[in-house]
Amino acid sequence: NAADMKKIWASEKAEDETLILTSYKAKEQEIETPVRIGKNKISKLGNYAFSVYMQGASQYSQKMKPSEKAAPLSKIRVIRVHEGIKEIGSHTFLGCTSLEHLYLPVTVCSIGRCAFFSGYGSIYDCVNVTIHAPAGSYAETYAKENNIPFVAE
């Protein structure tokens, strides 16, 4: 139900009345994003949504320290993003150092700047991830352009 989902996920409304997931609040190591919270469909994983850094922050700084509340995020191993998500924000997975498998649907058509990497070789970079998505998808192009292992699903 919506109340239970709101205990696990924080979100905000987009202009088109869909939701943007802004943070994950549980401690599971394998996650599947919800299709909707209440009556609203989810269309985007927001900036810093799974990041160990300030969730919802608009800029990354080398001086930022990981949040203690976000420590479980560094232990996430698998994320399955549901069909319908169109966009992944910037720095979304920064600090998810245990993330091994990210399953993306064909609907993803944009992945933000530094979604997995800080850009300067930080220990918080997401270096062990393999992207799983349909062959020929935007996710495949993104993975190849950014030297991220890719598996066609």
PDB file of C-alpha atoms in Angstrom:
ATOM      1  CA  ASN A   1       0.000   0.000   0.000  1.00  0.00           C
ATOM      2  CA  ALA A   2       1.043   3.652  -0.393  1.00  0.00           C
ATOM      3  CA  ALA A   3       1.829   4.174   3.303  1.00  0.00           C
ATOM      4  CA  ASP A   4       4.228   1.220   3.327  1.00  0.00           C
ATOM      5  CA  MET A   5       5.878   2.403   0.109  1.00  0.00           C
ATOM      6  CA  LYS A   6       6.439   5.866   1.593  1.00  0.00           C
ATOM      7  CA  LYS A   7       8.339   4.265   4.500  1.00  0.00           C
ATOM      8  CA  ILE A   8      10.807   2.796   1.986  1.00  0.00           C
ATOM      9  CA  TRP A   9      10.883   5.417  -0.787  1.00  0.00           C
ATOM     10  CA  ALA A  10      10.944   9.198  -0.800  1.00  0.00           C
ATOM     11  CA  SER A  11       9.563  10.893  -3.889  1.00  0.00           C
ATOM     12  CA  GLU A  12       8.472  14.195  -5.359  1.00  0.00           C
ATOM     13  CA  LYS A  13       5.986  15.038  -8.071  1.00  0.00           C
ATOM     14  CA  ALA A  14       7.209  15.860 -11.547  1.00  0.00           C
ATOM     15  CA  GLU A  15       5.477  18.443 -13.726  1.00  0.00           C
ATOM     16  CA  ASP A  16       3.569  15.678 -15.534  1.00  0.00           C
ATOM     17  CA  GLU A  17       2.161  14.346 -12.210  1.00  0.00           C
ATOM     18  CA  THR A  18       4.386  11.262 -12.270  1.00  0.00           C
ATOM     19  CA  LEU A  19       6.805  10.694  -9.391  1.00  0.00           C
ATOM     20  CA  ILE A  20      10.564  11.048  -9.151  1.00  0.00           C
ATOM     21  CA  LEU A  21      12.127   8.651  -6.638  1.00  0.00           C
ATOM     22  CA  THR A  22      14.476  10.788  -4.544  1.00  0.00           C
ATOM     23  CA  SER A  23      15.785   8.295  -1.986  1.00  0.00           C
ATOM     24  CA  TYR A  24      15.633   4.721  -0.747  1.00  0.00           C
ATOM     25  CA  LYS A  25      15.248   4.286   3.015  1.00  0.00           C
ATOM     26  CA  ALA A  26      15.410   0.527   3.594  1.00  0.00           C
ATOM     27  CA  LYS A  27      18.368  -1.811   4.055  1.00  0.00           C
ATOM     28  CA  GLU A  28      17.746  -4.530   1.464  1.00  0.00           C
ATOM     29  CA  GLN A  29      20.696  -5.535  -0.712  1.00  0.00           C
ATOM     30  CA  GLU A  30      18.485  -6.481  -3.659  1.00  0.00           C
ATOM     31  CA  ILE A  31      15.993  -3.837  -4.717  1.00  0.00           C
ATOM     32  CA  GLU A  32      13.212  -3.583  -7.244  1.00  0.00           C
ATOM     33  CA  THR A  33      11.893  -0.086  -7.868  1.00  0.00           C
ATOM     34  CA  PRO A  34       8.128   0.292  -7.513  1.00  0.00           C
ATOM     35  CA  VAL A  35       5.932   0.990 -10.539  1.00  0.00           C
ATOM     36  CA  ARG A  36       3.862   3.500  -8.577  1.00  0.00           C
ATOM     37  CA  ILE A  37       3.342   4.937  -5.143  1.00  0.00           C
ATOM     38  CA  GLY A  38      -0.355   5.357  -4.518  1.00  0.00           C
ATOM     39  CA  LYS A  39      -1.992   6.470  -7.760  1.00  0.00           C
ATOM     40  CA  ASN A  40       1.129   8.042  -9.258  1.00  0.00           C
ATOM     41  CA  LYS A  41       3.435   6.216 -11.646  1.00  0.00           C
ATOM     42  CA  ILE A  42       7.178   6.628 -11.217  1.00  0.00           C
ATOM     43  CA  SER A  43       9.063   8.008 -14.216  1.00  0.00           C
ATOM     44  CA  LYS A  44      12.529   8.906 -12.927  1.00  0.00           C
ATOM     45  CA  LEU A  45      15.222   7.964 -10.456  1.00  0.00           C
ATOM     46  CA  GLY A  46      16.229  11.353  -9.112  1.00  0.00           C
ATOM     47  CA  ASN A  47      19.644  12.875  -8.565  1.00  0.00           C
ATOM     48  CA  TYR A  48      21.461  11.099  -5.702  1.00  0.00           C
ATOM     49  CA  ALA A  49      18.507   8.680  -5.227  1.00  0.00           C
ATOM     50  CA  PHE A  50      20.762   5.759  -4.207  1.00  0.00           C
ATOM     51  CA  SER A  51      23.866   7.802  -3.426  1.00  0.00           C
ATOM     52  CA  VAL A  52      25.561   7.608  -0.034  1.00  0.00           C
ATOM     53  CA  TYR A  53      25.958  11.370  -0.305  1.00  0.00           C
ATOM     54  CA  MET A  54      23.372  14.007   0.512  1.00  0.00           C
ATOM     55  CA  GLN A  55      20.244  12.656  -1.081  1.00  0.00           C
ATOM     56  CA  GLY A  56      18.543  15.274  -3.162  1.00  0.00           C
ATOM     57  CA  ALA A  57      21.657  17.451  -3.336  1.00  0.00           C
ATOM     58  CA  SER A  58      22.144  19.426  -6.508  1.00  0.00           C
ATOM     59  CA  GLN A  59      25.938  19.527  -6.617  1.00  0.00           C
ATOM     60  CA  TYR A  60      28.697  17.065  -5.797  1.00  0.00           C
ATOM     61  CA  SER A  61      31.733  18.272  -3.917  1.00  0.00           C
ATOM     62  CA  GLN A  62      34.958  16.489  -3.067  1.00  0.00           C
ATOM     63  CA  LYS A  63      34.457  17.798   0.465  1.00  0.00           C
ATOM     64  CA  MET A  64      31.148  15.976   0.893  1.00  0.00           C
ATOM     65  CA  LYS A  65      31.267  13.093   3.337  1.00  0.00           C
ATOM     66  CA  PRO A  66      29.026  10.032   3.107  1.00  0.00           C
ATOM     67  CA  SER A  67      25.975  10.274   5.326  1.00  0.00           C
ATOM     68  CA  GLU A  68      25.850   7.744   8.171  1.00  0.00           C
ATOM     69  CA  LYS A  69      22.123   7.306   7.533  1.00  0.00           C
ATOM     70  CA  ALA A  70      22.934   6.258   3.975  1.00  0.00           C
ATOM     71  CA  ALA A  71      25.479   3.582   4.966  1.00  0.00           C
ATOM     72  CA  PRO A  72      23.148   0.684   3.952  1.00  0.00           C
ATOM     73  CA  LEU A  73      23.141   2.096   0.394  1.00  0.00           C
ATOM     74  CA  SER A  74      26.802   1.188   0.016  1.00  0.00           C
ATOM     75  CA  LYS A  75      25.806  -2.464   0.536  1.00  0.00           C
ATOM     76  CA  ILE A  76      23.217  -2.653  -2.267  1.00  0.00           C
ATOM     77  CA  ARG A  77      24.212  -5.419  -4.705  1.00  0.00           C
ATOM     78  CA  VAL A  78      21.317  -5.591  -7.200  1.00  0.00           C
ATOM     79  CA  ILE A  79      18.846  -2.975  -8.442  1.00  0.00           C
ATOM     80  CA  ARG A  80      16.020  -3.834 -10.817  1.00  0.00           C
ATOM     81  CA  VAL A  81      14.476  -0.752 -12.374  1.00  0.00           C
ATOM     82  CA  HIS A  82      10.897  -1.253 -13.541  1.00  0.00           C
ATOM     83  CA  GLU A  83       9.586  -0.723 -17.053  1.00  0.00           C
ATOM     84  CA  GLY A  84       8.374   2.856 -17.394  1.00  0.00           C
ATOM     85  CA  ILE A  85      11.332   4.631 -15.804  1.00  0.00           C
ATOM     86  CA  LYS A  86      12.563   7.034 -18.488  1.00  0.00           C
ATOM     87  CA  GLU A  87      15.357   8.901 -16.779  1.00  0.00           C
ATOM     88  CA  ILE A  88      18.117   8.321 -14.252  1.00  0.00           C
ATOM     89  CA  GLY A  89      19.449  11.475 -12.626  1.00  0.00           C
ATOM     90  CA  SER A  90      23.013  12.560 -11.964  1.00  0.00           C
ATOM     91  CA  HIS A  91      25.041  10.903  -9.198  1.00  0.00           C
ATOM     92  CA  THR A  92      22.195   8.439  -8.664  1.00  0.00           C
ATOM     93  CA  PHE A  93      24.421   5.475  -7.714  1.00  0.00           C
ATOM     94  CA  LEU A  94      27.541   7.292  -6.471  1.00  0.00           C
ATOM     95  CA  GLY A  95      28.805   5.462  -3.416  1.00  0.00           C
ATOM     96  CA  CYS A  96      27.010   2.191  -4.195  1.00  0.00           C
ATOM     97  CA  THR A  97      30.386   0.456  -4.127  1.00  0.00           C
ATOM     98  CA  SER A  98      28.845  -3.014  -3.721  1.00  0.00           C
ATOM     99  CA  LEU A  99      26.464  -2.635  -6.677  1.00  0.00           C
ATOM    100  CA  GLU A 100      27.137  -5.526  -9.056  1.00  0.00           C
ATOM    101  CA  HIS A 101      24.028  -5.733 -11.239  1.00  0.00           C
ATOM    102  CA  LEU A 102      21.766  -2.963 -12.500  1.00  0.00           C
ATOM    103  CA  TYR A 103      18.797  -4.098 -14.598  1.00  0.00           C
ATOM    104  CA  LEU A 104      17.426  -1.325 -16.799  1.00  0.00           C
ATOM    105  CA  PRO A 105      14.335  -1.423 -19.020  1.00  0.00           C
ATOM    106  CA  VAL A 106      14.195  -0.314 -22.638  1.00  0.00           C
ATOM    107  CA  THR A 107      12.211   2.746 -21.499  1.00  0.00           C
ATOM    108  CA  VAL A 108      15.329   4.408 -20.008  1.00  0.00           C
ATOM    109  CA  CYS A 109      16.385   7.077 -22.503  1.00  0.00           C
ATOM    110  CA  SER A 110      18.580   9.318 -20.338  1.00  0.00           C
ATOM    111  CA  ILE A 111      21.253   8.673 -17.706  1.00  0.00           C
ATOM    112  CA  GLY A 112      22.602  11.724 -15.906  1.00  0.00           C
ATOM    113  CA  ARG A 113      26.113  13.020 -15.511  1.00  0.00           C
ATOM    114  CA  CYS A 114      28.267  11.014 -13.130  1.00  0.00           C
ATOM    115  CA  ALA A 115      25.462   8.536 -12.389  1.00  0.00           C
ATOM    116  CA  PHE A 116      28.056   5.942 -11.301  1.00  0.00           C
ATOM    117  CA  PHE A 117      31.348   7.823 -11.072  1.00  0.00           C
ATOM    118  CA  SER A 118      32.561  11.000  -9.410  1.00  0.00           C
ATOM    119  CA  GLY A 119      34.671  11.891 -12.440  1.00  0.00           C
ATOM    120  CA  TYR A 120      37.974  11.940 -10.566  1.00  0.00           C
ATOM    121  CA  GLY A 121      38.566   8.337  -9.462  1.00  0.00           C
ATOM    122  CA  SER A 122      37.010   8.406  -6.010  1.00  0.00           C
ATOM    123  CA  ILE A 123      36.807   5.394  -3.709  1.00  0.00           C
ATOM    124  CA  TYR A 124      33.054   5.981  -3.859  1.00  0.00           C
ATOM    125  CA  ASP A 125      32.858   5.208  -7.569  1.00  0.00           C
ATOM    126  CA  CYS A 126      30.609   2.346  -8.600  1.00  0.00           C
ATOM    127  CA  VAL A 127      33.319   0.254 -10.327  1.00  0.00           C
ATOM    128  CA  ASN A 128      31.924  -3.297 -10.075  1.00  0.00           C
ATOM    129  CA  VAL A 129      28.581  -2.751 -11.775  1.00  0.00           C
ATOM    130  CA  THR A 130      27.330  -4.579 -14.862  1.00  0.00           C
ATOM    131  CA  ILE A 131      24.360  -3.058 -16.674  1.00  0.00           C
ATOM    132  CA  HIS A 132      21.724  -5.540 -17.871  1.00  0.00           C
ATOM    133  CA  ALA A 133      19.280  -4.223 -20.473  1.00  0.00           C
ATOM    134  CA  PRO A 134      17.763  -5.044 -23.859  1.00  0.00           C
ATOM    135  CA  ALA A 135      20.163  -5.174 -26.804  1.00  0.00           C
ATOM    136  CA  GLY A 136      20.089  -1.963 -28.813  1.00  0.00           C
ATOM    137  CA  SER A 137      18.753   0.090 -25.890  1.00  0.00           C
ATOM    138  CA  TYR A 138      19.992   3.476 -24.703  1.00  0.00           C
ATOM    139  CA  ALA A 139      21.404   1.658 -21.639  1.00  0.00           C
ATOM    140  CA  GLU A 140      23.613  -0.453 -23.904  1.00  0.00           C
ATOM    141  CA  THR A 141      24.938   2.649 -25.676  1.00  0.00           C
ATOM    142  CA  TYR A 142      25.568   4.372 -22.342  1.00  0.00           C
ATOM    143  CA  ALA A 143      27.392   1.333 -20.936  1.00  0.00           C
ATOM    144  CA  LYS A 144      29.674   1.059 -23.961  1.00  0.00           C
ATOM    145  CA  GLU A 145      30.412   4.808 -24.053  1.00  0.00           C
ATOM    146  CA  ASN A 146      31.354   4.719 -20.365  1.00  0.00           C
ATOM    147  CA  ASN A 147      33.255   1.396 -20.361  1.00  0.00           C
ATOM    148  CA  ILE A 148      30.735  -0.289 -18.095  1.00  0.00           C
ATOM    149  CA  PRO A 149      30.252  -4.043 -18.627  1.00  0.00           C
ATOM    150  CA  PHE A 150      26.964  -4.800 -20.383  1.00  0.00           C
ATOM    151  CA  VAL A 151      24.822  -7.926 -20.671  1.00  0.00           C
ATOM    152  CA  ALA A 152      21.946  -8.033 -23.178  1.00  0.00           C
ATOM    153  CA  GLU A 153      18.768  -9.357 -21.586  1.00  0.00           C
TER     154      GLU A 153
END
